[in-house]
PDB file of C-alpha atoms in Angstrom:
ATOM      1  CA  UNK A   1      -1.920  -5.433  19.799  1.00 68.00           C
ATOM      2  CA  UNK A   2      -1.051  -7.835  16.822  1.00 87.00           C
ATOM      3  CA  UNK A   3      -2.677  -8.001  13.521  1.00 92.00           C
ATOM      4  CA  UNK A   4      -2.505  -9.808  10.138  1.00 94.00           C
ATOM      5  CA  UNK A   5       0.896  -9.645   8.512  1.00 95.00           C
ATOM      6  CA  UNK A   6       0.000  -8.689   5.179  1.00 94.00           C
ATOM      7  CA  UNK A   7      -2.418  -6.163   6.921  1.00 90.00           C
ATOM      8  CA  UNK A   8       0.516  -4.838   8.869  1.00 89.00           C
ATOM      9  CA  UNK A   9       2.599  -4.651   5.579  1.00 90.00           C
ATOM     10  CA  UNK A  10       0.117  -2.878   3.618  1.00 85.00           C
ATOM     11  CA  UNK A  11      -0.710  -0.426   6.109  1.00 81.00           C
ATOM     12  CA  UNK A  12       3.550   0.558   6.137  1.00 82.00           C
ATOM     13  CA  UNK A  13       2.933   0.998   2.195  1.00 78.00           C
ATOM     14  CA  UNK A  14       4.448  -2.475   0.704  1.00 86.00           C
ATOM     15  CA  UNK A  15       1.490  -3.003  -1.741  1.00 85.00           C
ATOM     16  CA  UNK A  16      -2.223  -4.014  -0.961  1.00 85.00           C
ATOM     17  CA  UNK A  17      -3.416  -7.004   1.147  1.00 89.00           C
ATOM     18  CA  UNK A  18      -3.998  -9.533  -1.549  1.00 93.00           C
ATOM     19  CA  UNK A  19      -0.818  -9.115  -3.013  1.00 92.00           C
ATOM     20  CA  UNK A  20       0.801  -9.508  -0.121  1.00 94.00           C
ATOM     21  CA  UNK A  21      -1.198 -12.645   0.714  1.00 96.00           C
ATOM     22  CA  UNK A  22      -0.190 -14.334  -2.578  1.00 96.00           C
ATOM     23  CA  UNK A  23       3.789 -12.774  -1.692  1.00 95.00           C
ATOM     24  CA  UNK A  24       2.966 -14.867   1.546  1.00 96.00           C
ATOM     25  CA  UNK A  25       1.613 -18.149  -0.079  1.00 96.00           C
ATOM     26  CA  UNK A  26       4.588 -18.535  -2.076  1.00 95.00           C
ATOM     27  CA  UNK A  27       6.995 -18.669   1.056  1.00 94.00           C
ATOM     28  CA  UNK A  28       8.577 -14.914   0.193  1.00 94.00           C
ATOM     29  CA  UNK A  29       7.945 -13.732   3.520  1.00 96.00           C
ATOM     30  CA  UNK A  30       9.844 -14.474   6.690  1.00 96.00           C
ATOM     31  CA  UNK A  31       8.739 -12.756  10.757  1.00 95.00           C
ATOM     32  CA  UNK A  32      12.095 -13.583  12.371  1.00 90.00           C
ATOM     33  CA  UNK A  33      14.069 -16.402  10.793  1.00 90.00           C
ATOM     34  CA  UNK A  34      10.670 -18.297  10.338  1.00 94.00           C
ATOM     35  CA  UNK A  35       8.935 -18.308   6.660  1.00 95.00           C
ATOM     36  CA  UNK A  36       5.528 -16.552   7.219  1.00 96.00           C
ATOM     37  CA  UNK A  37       2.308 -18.378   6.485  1.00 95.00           C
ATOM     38  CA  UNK A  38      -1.296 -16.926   5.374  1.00 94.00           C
ATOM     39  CA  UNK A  39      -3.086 -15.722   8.784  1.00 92.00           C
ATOM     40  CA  UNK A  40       0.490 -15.520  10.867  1.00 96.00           C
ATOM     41  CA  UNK A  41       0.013 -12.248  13.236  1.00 95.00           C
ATOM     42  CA  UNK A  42       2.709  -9.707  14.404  1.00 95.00           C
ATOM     43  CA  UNK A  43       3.082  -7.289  17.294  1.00 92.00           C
ATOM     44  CA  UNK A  44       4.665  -4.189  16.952  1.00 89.00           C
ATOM     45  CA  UNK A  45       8.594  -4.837  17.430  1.00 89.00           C
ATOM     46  CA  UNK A  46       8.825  -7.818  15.164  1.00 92.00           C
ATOM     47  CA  UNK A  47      10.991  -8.100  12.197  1.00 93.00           C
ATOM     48  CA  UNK A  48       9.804  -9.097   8.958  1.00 95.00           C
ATOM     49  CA  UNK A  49      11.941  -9.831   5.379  1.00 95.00           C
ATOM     50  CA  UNK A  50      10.133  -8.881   2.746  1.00 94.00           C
ATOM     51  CA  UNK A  51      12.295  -8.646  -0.513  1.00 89.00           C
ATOM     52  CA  UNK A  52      15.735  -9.150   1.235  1.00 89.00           C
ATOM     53  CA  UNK A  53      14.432  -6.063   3.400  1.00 91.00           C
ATOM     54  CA  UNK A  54      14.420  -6.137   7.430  1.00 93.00           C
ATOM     55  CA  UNK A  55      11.173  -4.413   8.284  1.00 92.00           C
ATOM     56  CA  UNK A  56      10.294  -3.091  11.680  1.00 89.00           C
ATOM     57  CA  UNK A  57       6.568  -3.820  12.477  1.00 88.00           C
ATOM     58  CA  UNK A  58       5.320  -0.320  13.938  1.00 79.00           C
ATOM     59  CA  UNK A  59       2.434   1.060  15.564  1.00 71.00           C
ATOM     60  CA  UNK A  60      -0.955   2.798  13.772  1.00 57.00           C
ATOM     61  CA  UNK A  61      -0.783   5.238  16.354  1.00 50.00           C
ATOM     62  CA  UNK A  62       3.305   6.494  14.951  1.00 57.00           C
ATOM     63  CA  UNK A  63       1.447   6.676  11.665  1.00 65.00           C
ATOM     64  CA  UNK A  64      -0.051  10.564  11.014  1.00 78.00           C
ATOM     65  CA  UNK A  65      -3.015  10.469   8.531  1.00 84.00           C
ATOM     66  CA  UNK A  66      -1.980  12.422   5.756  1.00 88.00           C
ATOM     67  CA  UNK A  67      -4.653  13.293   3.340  1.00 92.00           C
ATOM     68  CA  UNK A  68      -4.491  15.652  -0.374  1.00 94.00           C
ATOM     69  CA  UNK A  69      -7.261  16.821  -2.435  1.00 96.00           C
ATOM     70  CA  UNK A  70      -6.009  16.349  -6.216  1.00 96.00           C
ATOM     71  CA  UNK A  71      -7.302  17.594  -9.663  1.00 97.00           C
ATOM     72  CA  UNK A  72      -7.648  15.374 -12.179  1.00 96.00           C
ATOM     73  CA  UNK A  73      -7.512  16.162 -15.512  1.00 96.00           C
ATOM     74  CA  UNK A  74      -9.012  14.380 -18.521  1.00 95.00           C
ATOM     75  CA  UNK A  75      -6.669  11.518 -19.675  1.00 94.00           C
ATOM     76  CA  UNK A  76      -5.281  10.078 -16.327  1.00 95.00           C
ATOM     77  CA  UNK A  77      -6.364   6.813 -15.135  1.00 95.00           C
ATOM     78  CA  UNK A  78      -7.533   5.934 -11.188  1.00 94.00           C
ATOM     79  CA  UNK A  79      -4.870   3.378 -10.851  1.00 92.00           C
ATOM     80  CA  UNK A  80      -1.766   2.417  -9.130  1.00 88.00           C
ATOM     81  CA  UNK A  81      -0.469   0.517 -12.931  1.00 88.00           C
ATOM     82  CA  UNK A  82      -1.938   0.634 -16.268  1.00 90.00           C
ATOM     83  CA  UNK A  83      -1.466  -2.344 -18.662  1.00 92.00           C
ATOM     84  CA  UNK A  84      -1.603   0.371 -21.542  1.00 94.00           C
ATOM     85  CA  UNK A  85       1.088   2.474 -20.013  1.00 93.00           C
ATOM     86  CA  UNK A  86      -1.198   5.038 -19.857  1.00 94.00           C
ATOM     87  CA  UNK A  87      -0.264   8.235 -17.430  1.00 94.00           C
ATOM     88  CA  UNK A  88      -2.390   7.501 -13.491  1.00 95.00           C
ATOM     89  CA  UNK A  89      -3.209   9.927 -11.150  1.00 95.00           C
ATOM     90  CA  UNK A  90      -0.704   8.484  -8.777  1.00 94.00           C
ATOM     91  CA  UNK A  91       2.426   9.873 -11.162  1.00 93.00           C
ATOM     92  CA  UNK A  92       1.615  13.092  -9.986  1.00 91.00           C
ATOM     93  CA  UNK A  93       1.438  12.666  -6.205  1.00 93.00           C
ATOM     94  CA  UNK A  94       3.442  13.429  -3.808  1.00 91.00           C
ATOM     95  CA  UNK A  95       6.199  11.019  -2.253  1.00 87.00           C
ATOM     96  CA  UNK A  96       4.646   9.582   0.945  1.00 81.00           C
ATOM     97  CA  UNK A  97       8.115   8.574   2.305  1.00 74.00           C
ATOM     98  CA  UNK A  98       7.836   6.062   5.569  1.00 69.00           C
ATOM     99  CA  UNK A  99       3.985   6.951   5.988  1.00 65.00           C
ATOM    100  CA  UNK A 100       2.932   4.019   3.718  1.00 75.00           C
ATOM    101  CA  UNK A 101       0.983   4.850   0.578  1.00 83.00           C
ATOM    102  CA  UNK A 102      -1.545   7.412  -0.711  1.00 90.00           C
ATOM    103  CA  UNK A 103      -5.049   5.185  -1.506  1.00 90.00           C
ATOM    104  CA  UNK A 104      -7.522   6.915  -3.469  1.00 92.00           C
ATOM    105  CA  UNK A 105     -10.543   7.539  -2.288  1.00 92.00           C
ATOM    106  CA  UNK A 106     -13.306   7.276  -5.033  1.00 91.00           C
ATOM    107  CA  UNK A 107     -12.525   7.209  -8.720  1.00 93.00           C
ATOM    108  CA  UNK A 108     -13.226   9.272 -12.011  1.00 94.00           C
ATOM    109  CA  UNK A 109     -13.500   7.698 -15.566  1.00 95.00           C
ATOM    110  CA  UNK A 110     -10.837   7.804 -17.794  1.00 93.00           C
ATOM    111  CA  UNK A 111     -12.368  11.118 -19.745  1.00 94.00           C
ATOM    112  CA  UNK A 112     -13.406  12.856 -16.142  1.00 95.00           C
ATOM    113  CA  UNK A 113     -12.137  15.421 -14.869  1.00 95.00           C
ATOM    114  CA  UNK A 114     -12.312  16.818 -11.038  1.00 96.00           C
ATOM    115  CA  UNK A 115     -11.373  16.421  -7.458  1.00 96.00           C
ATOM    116  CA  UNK A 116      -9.986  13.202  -6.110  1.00 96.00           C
ATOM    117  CA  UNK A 117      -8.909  12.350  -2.741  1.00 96.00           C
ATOM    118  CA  UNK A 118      -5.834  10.525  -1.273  1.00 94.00           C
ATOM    119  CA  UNK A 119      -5.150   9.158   2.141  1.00 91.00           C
ATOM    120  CA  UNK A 120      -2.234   7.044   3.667  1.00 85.00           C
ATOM    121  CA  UNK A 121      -4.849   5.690   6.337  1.00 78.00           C
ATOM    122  CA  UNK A 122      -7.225   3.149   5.115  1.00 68.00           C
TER     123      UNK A 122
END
């Protein structure tokens, strides 16, 4: 079953879909030996180069759903990068490895502190 490349790349944990659709627009993509454009679709068993790296397109299905509760504590920020350097909830996580990339799932404010949860399955 093929889907959208920068789908397909997000769901293996290379960054979210719109950044990998502007990665796309500016020609940094390639599926085979071709550069990738916006809306190009890819079946499990093609090769992508993302960042001078070969990437195997795999399966949801060889994906397990992972999924953490996490305490937050007053201070940390619900995002992946702060423009203030300011510590995120993400520092703290986990590693995901090859399972793509933990997505939180609601937010707290900056001063909030409680229970967060984190998936690798959109």
């Amino acid at each position: 079953m093929s889907e959208r490349l920068q789908k397909a790349l997000a769901r293996l944990g290379y960054g979210s879909r719109r950044m990998l659709e502007r990665e796309i627009e500016q020609g940094r993509v390639q599926i085979g030996h071709k550069v990738a454009k916006l809306g190009d679709k890819v079946d499990e068993g093609d090769t992508v180069v993302y960042r001078s790296k070969r990437i195997k397109i795999s399966s949801d299905s060889q994906q397990s759903t992972r999924i953490i509760l996490y305490f937050k504590p007053d201070g940390e920020v619900c995002t992946r990068r702060d423009e203030k350097n300011r510590k995120t909830v993400f520092d703290n996580l986990p590693n995901v490895g090859k399972e793509g990339r933990w997505i939180n799932i609601g937010r707290l404010d900056l001063n909030t502190s409680g229970a967060l949860l984190f998936t690798n399955n959109g």
